[in-house]
PDB file of C-alpha atoms and ligand atoms in Angstrom:
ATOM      1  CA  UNK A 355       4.170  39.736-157.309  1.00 92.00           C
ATOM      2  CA  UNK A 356       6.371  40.153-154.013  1.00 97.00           C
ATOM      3  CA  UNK A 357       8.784  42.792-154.277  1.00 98.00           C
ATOM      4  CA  UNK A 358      11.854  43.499-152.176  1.00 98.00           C
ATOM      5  CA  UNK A 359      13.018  47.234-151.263  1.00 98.00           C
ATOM      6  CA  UNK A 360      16.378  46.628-149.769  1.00 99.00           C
ATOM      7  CA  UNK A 361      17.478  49.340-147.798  1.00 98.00           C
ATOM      8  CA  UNK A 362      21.719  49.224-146.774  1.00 98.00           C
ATOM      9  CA  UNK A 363      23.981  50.903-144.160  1.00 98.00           C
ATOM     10  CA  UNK A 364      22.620  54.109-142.141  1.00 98.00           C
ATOM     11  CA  UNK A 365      19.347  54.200-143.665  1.00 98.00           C
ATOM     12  CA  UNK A 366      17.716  52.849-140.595  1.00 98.00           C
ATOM     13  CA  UNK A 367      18.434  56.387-139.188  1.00 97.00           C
ATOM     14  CA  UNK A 368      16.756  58.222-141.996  1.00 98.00           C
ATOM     15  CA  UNK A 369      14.788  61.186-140.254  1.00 95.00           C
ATOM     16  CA  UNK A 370      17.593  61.911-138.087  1.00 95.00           C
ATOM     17  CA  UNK A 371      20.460  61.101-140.245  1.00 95.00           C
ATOM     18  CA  UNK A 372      21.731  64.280-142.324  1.00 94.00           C
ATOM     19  CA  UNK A 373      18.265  65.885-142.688  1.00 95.00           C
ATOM     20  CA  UNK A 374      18.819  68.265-145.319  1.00 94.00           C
ATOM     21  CA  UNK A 375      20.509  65.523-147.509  1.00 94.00           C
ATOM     22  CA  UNK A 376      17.859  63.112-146.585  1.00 96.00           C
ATOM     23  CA  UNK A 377      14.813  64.958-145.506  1.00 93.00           C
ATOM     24  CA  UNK A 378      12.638  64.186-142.445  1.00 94.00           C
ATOM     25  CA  UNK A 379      11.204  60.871-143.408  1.00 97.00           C
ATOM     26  CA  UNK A 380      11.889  58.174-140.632  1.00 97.00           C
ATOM     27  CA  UNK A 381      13.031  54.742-141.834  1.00 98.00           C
ATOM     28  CA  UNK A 382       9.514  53.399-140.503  1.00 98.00           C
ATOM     29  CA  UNK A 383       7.529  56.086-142.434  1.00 98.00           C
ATOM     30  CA  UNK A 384       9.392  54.849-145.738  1.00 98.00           C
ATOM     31  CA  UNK A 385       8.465  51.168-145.549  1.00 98.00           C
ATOM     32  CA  UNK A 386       5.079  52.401-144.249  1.00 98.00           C
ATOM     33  CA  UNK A 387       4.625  54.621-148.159  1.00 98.00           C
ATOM     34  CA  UNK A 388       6.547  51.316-149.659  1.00 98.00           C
ATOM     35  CA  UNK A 389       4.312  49.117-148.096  1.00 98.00           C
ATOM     36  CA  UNK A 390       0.731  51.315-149.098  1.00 98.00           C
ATOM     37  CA  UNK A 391       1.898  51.609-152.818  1.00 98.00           C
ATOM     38  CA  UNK A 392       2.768  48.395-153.328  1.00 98.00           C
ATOM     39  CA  UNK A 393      -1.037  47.625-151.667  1.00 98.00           C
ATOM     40  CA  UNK A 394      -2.906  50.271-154.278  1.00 98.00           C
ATOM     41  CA  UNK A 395      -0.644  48.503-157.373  1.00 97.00           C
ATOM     42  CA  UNK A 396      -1.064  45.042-156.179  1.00 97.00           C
ATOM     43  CA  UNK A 397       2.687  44.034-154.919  1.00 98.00           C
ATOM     44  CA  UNK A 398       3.153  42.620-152.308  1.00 98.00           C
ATOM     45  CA  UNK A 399       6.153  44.938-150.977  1.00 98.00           C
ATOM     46  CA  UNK A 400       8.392  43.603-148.136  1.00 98.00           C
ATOM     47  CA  UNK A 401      11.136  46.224-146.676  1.00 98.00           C
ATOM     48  CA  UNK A 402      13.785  45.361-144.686  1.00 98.00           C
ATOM     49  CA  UNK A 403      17.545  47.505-144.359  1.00 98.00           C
ATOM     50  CA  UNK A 404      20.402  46.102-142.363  1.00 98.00           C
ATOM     51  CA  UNK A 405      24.109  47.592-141.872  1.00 98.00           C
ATOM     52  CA  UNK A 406      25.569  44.610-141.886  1.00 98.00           C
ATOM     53  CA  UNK A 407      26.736  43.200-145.426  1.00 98.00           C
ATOM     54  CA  UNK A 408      26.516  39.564-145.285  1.00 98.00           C
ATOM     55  CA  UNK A 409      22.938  40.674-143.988  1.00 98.00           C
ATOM     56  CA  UNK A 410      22.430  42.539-147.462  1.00 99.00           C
ATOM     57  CA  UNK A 411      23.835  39.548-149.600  1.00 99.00           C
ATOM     58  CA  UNK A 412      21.723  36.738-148.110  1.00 98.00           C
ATOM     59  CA  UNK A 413      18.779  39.052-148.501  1.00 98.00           C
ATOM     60  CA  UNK A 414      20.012  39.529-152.235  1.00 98.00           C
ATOM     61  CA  UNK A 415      20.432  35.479-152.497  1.00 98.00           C
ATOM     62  CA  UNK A 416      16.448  35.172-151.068  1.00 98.00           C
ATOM     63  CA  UNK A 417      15.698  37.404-153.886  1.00 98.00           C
ATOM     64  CA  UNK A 418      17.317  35.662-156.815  1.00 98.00           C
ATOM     65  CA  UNK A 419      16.488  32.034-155.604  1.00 98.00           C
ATOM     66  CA  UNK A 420      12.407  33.393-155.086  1.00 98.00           C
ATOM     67  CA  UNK A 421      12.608  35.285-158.936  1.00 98.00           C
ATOM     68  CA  UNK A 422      11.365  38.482-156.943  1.00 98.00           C
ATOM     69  CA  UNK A 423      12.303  42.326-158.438  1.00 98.00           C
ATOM     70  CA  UNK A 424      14.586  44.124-155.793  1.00 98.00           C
ATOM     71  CA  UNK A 425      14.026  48.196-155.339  1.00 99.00           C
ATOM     72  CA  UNK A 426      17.982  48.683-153.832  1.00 99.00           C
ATOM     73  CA  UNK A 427      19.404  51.559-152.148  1.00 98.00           C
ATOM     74  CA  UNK A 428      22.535  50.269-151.045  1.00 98.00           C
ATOM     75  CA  UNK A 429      23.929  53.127-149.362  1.00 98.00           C
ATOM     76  CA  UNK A 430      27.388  53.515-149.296  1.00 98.00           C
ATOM     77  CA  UNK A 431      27.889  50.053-150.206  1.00 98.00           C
ATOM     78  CA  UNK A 432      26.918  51.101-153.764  1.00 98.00           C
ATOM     79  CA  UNK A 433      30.310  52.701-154.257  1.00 98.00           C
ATOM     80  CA  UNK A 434      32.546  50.017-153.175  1.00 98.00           C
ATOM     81  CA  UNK A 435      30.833  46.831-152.498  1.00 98.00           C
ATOM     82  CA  UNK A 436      31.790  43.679-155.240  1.00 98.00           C
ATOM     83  CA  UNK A 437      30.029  41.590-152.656  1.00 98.00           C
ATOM     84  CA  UNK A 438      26.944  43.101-152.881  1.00 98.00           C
ATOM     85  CA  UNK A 439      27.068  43.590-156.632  1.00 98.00           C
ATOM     86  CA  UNK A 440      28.040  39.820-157.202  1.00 98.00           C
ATOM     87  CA  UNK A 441      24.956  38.752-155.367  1.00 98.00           C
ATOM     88  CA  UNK A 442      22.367  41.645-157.034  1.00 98.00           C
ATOM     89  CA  UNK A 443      23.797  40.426-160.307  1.00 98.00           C
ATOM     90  CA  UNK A 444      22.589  36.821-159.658  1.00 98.00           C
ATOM     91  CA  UNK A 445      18.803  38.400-160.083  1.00 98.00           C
ATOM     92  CA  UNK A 446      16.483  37.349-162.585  1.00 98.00           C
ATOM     93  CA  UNK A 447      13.993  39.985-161.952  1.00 98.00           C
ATOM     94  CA  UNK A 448      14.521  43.455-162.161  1.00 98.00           C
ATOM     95  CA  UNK A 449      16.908  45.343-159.995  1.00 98.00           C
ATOM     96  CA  UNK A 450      16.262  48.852-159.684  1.00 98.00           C
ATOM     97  CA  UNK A 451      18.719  50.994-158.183  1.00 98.00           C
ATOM     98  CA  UNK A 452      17.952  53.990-155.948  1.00 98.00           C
ATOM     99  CA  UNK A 453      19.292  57.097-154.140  1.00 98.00           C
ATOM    100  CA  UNK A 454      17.374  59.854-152.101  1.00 98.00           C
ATOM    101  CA  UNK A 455      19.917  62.355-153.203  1.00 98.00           C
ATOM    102  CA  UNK A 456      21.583  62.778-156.213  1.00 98.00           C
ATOM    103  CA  UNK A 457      25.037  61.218-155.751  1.00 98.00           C
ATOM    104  CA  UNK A 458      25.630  63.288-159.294  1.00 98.00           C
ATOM    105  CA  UNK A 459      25.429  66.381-157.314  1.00 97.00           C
ATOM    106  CA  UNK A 460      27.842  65.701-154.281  1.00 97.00           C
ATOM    107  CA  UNK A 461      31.202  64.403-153.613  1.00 97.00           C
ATOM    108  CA  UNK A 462      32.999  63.008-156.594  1.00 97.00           C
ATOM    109  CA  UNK A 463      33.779  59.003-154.241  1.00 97.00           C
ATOM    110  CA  UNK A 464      29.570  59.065-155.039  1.00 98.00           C
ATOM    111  CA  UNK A 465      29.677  59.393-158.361  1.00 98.00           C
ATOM    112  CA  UNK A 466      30.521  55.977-159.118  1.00 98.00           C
ATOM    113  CA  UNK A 467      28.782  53.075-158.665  1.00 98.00           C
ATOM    114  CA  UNK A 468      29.727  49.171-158.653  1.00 98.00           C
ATOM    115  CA  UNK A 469      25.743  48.679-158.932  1.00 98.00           C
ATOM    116  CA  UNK A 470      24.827  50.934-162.228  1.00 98.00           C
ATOM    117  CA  UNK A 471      25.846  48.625-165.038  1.00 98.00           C
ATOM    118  CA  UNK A 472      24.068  45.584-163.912  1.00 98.00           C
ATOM    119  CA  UNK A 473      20.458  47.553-162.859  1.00 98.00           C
ATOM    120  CA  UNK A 474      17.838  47.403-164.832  1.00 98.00           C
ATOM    121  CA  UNK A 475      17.054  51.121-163.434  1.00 98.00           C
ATOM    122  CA  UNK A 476      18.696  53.504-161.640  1.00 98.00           C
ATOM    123  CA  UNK A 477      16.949  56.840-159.836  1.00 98.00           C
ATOM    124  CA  UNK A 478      18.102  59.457-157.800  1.00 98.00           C
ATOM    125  CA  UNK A 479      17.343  62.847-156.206  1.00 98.00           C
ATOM    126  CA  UNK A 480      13.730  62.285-156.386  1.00 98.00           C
ATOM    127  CA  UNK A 481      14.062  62.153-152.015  1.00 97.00           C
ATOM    128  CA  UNK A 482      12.052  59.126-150.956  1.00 98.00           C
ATOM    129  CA  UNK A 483       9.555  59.355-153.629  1.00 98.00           C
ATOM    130  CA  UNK A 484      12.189  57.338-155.630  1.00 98.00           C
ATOM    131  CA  UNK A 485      10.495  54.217-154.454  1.00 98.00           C
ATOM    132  CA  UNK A 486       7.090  54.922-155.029  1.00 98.00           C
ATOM    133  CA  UNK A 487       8.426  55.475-158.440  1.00 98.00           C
ATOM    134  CA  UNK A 488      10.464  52.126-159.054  1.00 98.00           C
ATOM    135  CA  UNK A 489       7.606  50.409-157.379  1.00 98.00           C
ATOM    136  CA  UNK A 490       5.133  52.050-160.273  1.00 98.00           C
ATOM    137  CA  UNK A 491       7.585  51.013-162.647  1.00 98.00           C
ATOM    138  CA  UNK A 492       7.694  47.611-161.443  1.00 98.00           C
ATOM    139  CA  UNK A 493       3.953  47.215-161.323  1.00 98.00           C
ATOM    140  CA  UNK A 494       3.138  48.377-164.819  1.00 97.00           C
ATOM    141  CA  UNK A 495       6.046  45.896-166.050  1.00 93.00           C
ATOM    142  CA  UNK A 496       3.450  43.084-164.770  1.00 83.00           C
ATOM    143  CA  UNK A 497       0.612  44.450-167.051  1.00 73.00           C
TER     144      UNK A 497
HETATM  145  C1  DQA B1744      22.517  57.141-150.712  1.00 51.85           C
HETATM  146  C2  DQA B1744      23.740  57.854-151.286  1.00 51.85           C
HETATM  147  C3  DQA B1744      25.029  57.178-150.846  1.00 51.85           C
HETATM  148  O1  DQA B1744      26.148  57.859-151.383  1.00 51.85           O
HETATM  149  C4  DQA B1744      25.115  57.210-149.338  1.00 51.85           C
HETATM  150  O2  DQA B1744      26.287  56.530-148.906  1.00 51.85           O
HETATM  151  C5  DQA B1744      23.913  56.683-148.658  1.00 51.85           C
HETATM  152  C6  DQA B1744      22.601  57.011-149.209  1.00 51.85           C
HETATM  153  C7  DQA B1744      21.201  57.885-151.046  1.00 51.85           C
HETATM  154  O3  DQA B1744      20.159  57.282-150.829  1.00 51.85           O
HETATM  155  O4  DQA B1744      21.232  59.035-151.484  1.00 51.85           O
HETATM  156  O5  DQA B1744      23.985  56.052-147.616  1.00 51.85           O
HETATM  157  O6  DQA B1744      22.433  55.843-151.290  1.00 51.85           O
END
């Protein structure tokens, strides 16, 4: 099964970006754990993050026209974004929706999100071992 983690706007600078919100993991290390777990379960895993939002949606289109599961962080497109939660909604697989932090814990404008009611799974605060996680999730779904 080929899996998509879709990773949204500023999470290309993960490592640098807001460390002690987002730890010291480096965009490349993150597709590089994505990448390893989806070997040991047997997905084929294939990362990608953009910060451009038509970017996002195609990828989201690719997704629902191939059947594959999406693992989504959508940054901060997951609080506002209709676009990008018209075209996740078009999945067939599942869409799991995560955060490195927990958006529960910090300003109220995170606390919502357009994304939520149409996931199949949402996690957050579990850092970047969130997708390891979904990815687990995803694989024992195919046994
Ligand atoms: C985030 C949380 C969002 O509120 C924020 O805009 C991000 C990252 C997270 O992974 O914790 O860019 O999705």
């Amino acid at each position: 099964m080929k899996v998509f983690v879709l990773n949204g706007p500023n999470l290309g600078r993960l490592g640098k970006r807001e460390p002690s919100v987002y730890g010291s993991t480096t965009h490349a290390d993150l597709a590089e754990l994505c990448v390893r777990t989806g070997k040991e379960l047997g997905l084929e895993v294939e990362v990608r993050q953009t910060d451009h939002e038509g970017e996002m949606v195609g990828w989201l289109h690719e997704a629902a026209d191939g059947g594959h599961p999406v693992v989504l962080n959508a940054g901060a497109w997951t609080h506002y974004s209709i676009a990008v939660r018209d075209a996740a909604a078009q999945l067939s697989a599942p869409l799991i929706e995560v955060h490195i932090s927990n958006v529960h814990k910090r300003e109220q404008f995170r606390h919502h999100s357009v994304l939520s009611d149409i996931a199949t799974a949402v996690l957050a605060g579990f850092g970047v071992a969130g997708y390891p996680l979904a990815l687990r999730w995803l694989a024992e779904q195919q046994r």
